[in-house]
Short mmCIF file of C-alpha atoms in Angstrom, two decimals:
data_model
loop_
_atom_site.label_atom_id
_atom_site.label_comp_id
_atom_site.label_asym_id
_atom_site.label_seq_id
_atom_site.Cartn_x
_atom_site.Cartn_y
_atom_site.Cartn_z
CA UNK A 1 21.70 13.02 9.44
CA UNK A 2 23.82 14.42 6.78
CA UNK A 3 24.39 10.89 4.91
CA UNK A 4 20.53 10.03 5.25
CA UNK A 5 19.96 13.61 3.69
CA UNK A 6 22.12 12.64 1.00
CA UNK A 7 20.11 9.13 0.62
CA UNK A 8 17.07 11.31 0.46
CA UNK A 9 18.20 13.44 -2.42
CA UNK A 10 19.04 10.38 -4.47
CA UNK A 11 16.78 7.55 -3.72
CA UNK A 12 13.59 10.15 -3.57
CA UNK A 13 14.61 13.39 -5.23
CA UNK A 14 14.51 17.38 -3.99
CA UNK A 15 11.69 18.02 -1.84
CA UNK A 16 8.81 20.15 -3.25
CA UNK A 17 7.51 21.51 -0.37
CA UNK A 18 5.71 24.47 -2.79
CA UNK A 19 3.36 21.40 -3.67
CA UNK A 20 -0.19 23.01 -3.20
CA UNK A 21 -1.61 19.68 -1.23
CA UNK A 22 -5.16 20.59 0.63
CA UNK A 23 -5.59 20.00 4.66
CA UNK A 24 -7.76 17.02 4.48
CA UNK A 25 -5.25 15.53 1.51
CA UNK A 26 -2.47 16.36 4.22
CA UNK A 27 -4.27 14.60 6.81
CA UNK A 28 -4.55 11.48 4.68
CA UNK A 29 -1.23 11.25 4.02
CA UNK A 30 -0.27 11.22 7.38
CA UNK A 31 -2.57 8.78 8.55
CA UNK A 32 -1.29 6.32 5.65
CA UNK A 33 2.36 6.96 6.45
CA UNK A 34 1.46 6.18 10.05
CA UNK A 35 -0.81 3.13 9.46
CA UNK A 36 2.49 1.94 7.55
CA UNK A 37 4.43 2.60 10.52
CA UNK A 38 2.59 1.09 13.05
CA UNK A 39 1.74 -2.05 11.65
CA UNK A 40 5.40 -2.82 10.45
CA UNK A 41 6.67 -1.86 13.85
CA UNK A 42 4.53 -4.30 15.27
CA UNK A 43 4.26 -7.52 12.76
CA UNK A 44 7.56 -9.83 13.82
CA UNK A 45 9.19 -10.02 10.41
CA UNK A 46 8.59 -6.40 8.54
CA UNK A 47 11.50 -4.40 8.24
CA UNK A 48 11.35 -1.51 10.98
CA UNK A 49 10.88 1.85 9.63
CA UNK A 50 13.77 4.59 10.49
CA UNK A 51 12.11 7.43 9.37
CA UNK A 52 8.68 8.77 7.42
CA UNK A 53 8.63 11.92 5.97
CA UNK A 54 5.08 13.28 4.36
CA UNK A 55 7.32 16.14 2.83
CA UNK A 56 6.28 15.67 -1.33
CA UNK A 57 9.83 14.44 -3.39
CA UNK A 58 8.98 13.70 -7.11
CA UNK A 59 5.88 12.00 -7.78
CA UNK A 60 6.13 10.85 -4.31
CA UNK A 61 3.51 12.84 -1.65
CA UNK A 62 5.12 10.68 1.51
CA UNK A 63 7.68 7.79 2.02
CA UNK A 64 9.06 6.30 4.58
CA UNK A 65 13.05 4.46 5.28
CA UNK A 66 13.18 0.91 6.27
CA UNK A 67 16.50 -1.24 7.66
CA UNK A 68 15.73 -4.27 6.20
CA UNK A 69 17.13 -7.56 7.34
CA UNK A 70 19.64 -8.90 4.80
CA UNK A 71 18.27 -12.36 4.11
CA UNK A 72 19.60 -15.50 1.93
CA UNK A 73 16.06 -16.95 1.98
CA UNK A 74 12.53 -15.24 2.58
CA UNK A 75 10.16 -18.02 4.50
CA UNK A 76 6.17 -17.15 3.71
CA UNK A 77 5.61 -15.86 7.23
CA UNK A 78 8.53 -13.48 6.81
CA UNK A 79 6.72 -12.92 2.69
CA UNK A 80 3.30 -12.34 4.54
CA UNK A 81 4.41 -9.88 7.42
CA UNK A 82 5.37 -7.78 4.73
CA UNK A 83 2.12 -8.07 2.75
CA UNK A 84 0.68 -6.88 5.96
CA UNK A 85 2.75 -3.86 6.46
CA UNK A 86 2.38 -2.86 2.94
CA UNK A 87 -1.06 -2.91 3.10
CA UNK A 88 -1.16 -1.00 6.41
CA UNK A 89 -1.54 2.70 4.93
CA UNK A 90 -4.53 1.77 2.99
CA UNK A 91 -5.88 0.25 6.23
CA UNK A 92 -5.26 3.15 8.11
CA UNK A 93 -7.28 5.23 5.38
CA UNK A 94 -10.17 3.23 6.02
CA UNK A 95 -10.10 2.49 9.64
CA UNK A 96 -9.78 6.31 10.46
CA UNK A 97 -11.92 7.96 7.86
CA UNK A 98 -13.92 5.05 6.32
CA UNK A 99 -13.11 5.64 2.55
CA UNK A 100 -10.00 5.17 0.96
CA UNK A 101 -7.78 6.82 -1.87
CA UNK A 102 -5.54 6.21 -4.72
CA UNK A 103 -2.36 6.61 -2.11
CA UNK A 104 -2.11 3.16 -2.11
CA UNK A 105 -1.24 2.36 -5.76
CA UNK A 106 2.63 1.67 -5.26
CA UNK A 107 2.21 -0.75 -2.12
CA UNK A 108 -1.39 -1.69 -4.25
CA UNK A 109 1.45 -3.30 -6.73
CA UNK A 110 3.76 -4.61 -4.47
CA UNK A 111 1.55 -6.82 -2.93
CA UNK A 112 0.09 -8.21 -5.92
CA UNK A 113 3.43 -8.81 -7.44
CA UNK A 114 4.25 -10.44 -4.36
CA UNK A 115 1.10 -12.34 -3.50
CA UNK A 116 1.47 -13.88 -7.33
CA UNK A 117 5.13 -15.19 -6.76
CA UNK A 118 4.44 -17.09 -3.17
CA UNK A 119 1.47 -18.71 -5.16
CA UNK A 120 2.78 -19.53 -8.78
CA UNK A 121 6.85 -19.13 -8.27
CA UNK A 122 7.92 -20.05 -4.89
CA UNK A 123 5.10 -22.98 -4.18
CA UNK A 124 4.22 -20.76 -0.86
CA UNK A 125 0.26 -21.91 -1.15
CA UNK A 126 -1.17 -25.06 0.34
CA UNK A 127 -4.13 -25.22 -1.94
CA UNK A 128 -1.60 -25.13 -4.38
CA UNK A 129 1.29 -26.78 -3.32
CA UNK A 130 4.40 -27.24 -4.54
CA UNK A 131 4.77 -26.03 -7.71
CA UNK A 132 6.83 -23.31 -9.50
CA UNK A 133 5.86 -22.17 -13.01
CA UNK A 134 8.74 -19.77 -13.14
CA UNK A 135 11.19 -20.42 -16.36
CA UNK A 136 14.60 -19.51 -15.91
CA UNK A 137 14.93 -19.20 -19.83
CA UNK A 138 12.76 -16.00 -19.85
CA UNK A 139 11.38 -17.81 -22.21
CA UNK A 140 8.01 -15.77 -23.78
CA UNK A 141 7.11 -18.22 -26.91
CA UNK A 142 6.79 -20.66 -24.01
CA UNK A 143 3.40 -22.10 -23.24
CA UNK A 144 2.00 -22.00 -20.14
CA UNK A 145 2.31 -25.27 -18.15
CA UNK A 146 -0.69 -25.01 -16.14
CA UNK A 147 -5.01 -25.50 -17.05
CA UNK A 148 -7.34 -22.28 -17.54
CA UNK A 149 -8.78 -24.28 -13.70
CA UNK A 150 -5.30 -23.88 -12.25
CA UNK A 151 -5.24 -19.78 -13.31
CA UNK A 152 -8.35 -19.82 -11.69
CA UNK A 153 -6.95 -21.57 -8.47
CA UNK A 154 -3.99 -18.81 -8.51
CA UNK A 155 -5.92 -16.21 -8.69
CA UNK A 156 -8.46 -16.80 -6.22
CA UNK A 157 -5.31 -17.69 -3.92
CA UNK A 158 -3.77 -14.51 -4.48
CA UNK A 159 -6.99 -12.66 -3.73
CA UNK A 160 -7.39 -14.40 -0.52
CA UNK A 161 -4.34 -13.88 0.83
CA UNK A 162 -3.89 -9.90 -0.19
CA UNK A 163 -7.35 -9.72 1.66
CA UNK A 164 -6.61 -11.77 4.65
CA UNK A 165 -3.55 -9.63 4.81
CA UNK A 166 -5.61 -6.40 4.84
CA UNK A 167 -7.91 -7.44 6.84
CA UNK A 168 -4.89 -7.98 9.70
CA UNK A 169 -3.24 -4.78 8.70
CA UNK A 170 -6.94 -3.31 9.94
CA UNK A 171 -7.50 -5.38 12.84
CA UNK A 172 -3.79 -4.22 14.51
CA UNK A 173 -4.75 -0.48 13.59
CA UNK A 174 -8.02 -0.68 15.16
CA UNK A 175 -6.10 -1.90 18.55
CA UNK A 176 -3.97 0.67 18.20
CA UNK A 177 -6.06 3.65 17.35
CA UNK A 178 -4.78 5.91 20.18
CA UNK A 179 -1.18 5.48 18.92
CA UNK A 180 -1.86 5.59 15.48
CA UNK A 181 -3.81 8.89 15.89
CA UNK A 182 -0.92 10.12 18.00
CA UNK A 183 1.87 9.60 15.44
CA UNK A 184 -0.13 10.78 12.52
CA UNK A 185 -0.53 14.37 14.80
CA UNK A 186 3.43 14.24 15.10
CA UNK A 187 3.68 14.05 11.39
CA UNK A 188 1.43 17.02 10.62
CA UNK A 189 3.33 18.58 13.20
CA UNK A 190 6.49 18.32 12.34
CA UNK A 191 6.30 16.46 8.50
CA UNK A 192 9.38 14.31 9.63
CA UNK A 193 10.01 11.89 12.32
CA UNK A 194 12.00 9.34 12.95
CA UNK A 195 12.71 6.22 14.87
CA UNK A 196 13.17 7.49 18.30
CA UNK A 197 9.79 9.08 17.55
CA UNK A 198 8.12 6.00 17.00
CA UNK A 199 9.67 4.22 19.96
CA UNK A 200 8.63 7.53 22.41
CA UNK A 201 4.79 6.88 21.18
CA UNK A 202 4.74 2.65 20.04
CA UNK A 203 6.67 1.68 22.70
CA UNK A 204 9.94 -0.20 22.58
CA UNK A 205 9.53 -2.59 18.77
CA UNK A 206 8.26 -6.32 20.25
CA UNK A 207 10.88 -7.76 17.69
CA UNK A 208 14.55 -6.63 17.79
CA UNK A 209 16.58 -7.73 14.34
CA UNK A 210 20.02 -8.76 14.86
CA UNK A 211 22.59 -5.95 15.03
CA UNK A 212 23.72 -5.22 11.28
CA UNK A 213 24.80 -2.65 8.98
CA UNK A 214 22.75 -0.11 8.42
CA UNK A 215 21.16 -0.46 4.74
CA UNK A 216 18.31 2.19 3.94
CA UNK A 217 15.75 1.41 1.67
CA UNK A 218 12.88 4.05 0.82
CA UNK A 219 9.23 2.86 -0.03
CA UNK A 220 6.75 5.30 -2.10
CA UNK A 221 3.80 4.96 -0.08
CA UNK A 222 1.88 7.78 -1.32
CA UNK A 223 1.67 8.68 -5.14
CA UNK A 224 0.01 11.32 -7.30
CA UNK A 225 -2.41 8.74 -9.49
CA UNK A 226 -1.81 8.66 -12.73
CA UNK A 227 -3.67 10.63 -15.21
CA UNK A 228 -6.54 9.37 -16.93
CA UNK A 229 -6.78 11.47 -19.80
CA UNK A 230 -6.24 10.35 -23.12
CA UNK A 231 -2.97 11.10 -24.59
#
């Protein structure tokens, strides 16, 4: 507990627990942290969460601690699974209170980032195929290799598959409301759980990882959104 306090303080910053954050705000957060939770506890290839916190650090208002696999290659079931998860606290927002918030900005970015490279970098698309338009150079006089028809292509790809991702995200929530409602109340509760918490209330995870060491990882899941104003 002591080292993954120490991780905390680094990775995330102090806490700011004298963060005026309303009840309903509250609520929201814990229902995204635990839409988060449940999905990537229950999608095969999403690394398992170890602890979520909805105690404010930073700019962050919740975050949660993954073990992720250590992997030499990333196949685009393994890319997708994590699409899925990422997208599960937005999910969560809308499943539970039909409306959703700016919370999901940092996983918002992750999965468009991510989406983009499967189609245009890693030739993880069928309608696409295999192709990579990455240059190794960093090369940013060069011209683009591909037709205004092929951008097109790309991005209706990427749109496709952040949605179809979403759209699982939601359908897992929805048929897992009662458990998703049920870890949410243990975060307001108690603002910090942790894995044995999520196995007492989702069950034993479907999908055990091989054993390996221990590397902890923490995700922003909910930020402040960025101000508007002019500067």
């Amino acid at each position: 507990q002591d080292f993954l306090d120490a991780v905390d303080r680094i990775i995330g910053g102090l806490e700011k627990r004298s963060k005026i954050i309303s009840a309903s705000e509250k609520k929201t957060i814990a229902f995204h942290e635990a839409g988060h939770a449940v999905v990537s506890w229950l999608v095969e290839f999403a690394s398992p969460l170890v602890k979520v916190s909805i105690v404010p650090r930073g700019q962050s208002l919740g975050a949660a601690w993954y073990l992720p696999e250590e992997r030499q290659i990333t196949t685009m079931e393994q890319m997708l699974d994590e699409m899925c998860a990422a997208l599960g606290g937005r999910a969560a927002e809308e499943v539970i209170f039909k409306k959703i918030s700016t919370g999901a900005l940092s996983d918002l970015e992750k999965v468009t980032k991510q989406a983009y490279a499967m189609v245009t970098i890693y030739g993880l698309n069928p309608r696409i195929g295999n192709r990579s338009y990455y240059d190794s150079r960093g090369d940013q006089t060069f011209t683009k290799p591909y037709s205004e028809e092929m951008a097109r292509m790309s991005d209706e790809e990427v749109g496709l598959m952040i949605e179809k991702s979403y759209e699982r995200a939601k359908e897992i929530l929805r048929s897992n409301s009662e458990k998703l409602t049920a870890l949410a109340d243990s975060l307001l509760q108690n603002e910090v759980i942790f894995k044995e918490d999520l196995e007492r209330i989702l069950g034993a995870r479907p999908f055990v990882a091989e054993l390996r060491e221990p590397i902890y990882t923490q995700k922003e899941v909910v930020k402040e959104a960025p101000s508007t104003e002019a500067a």
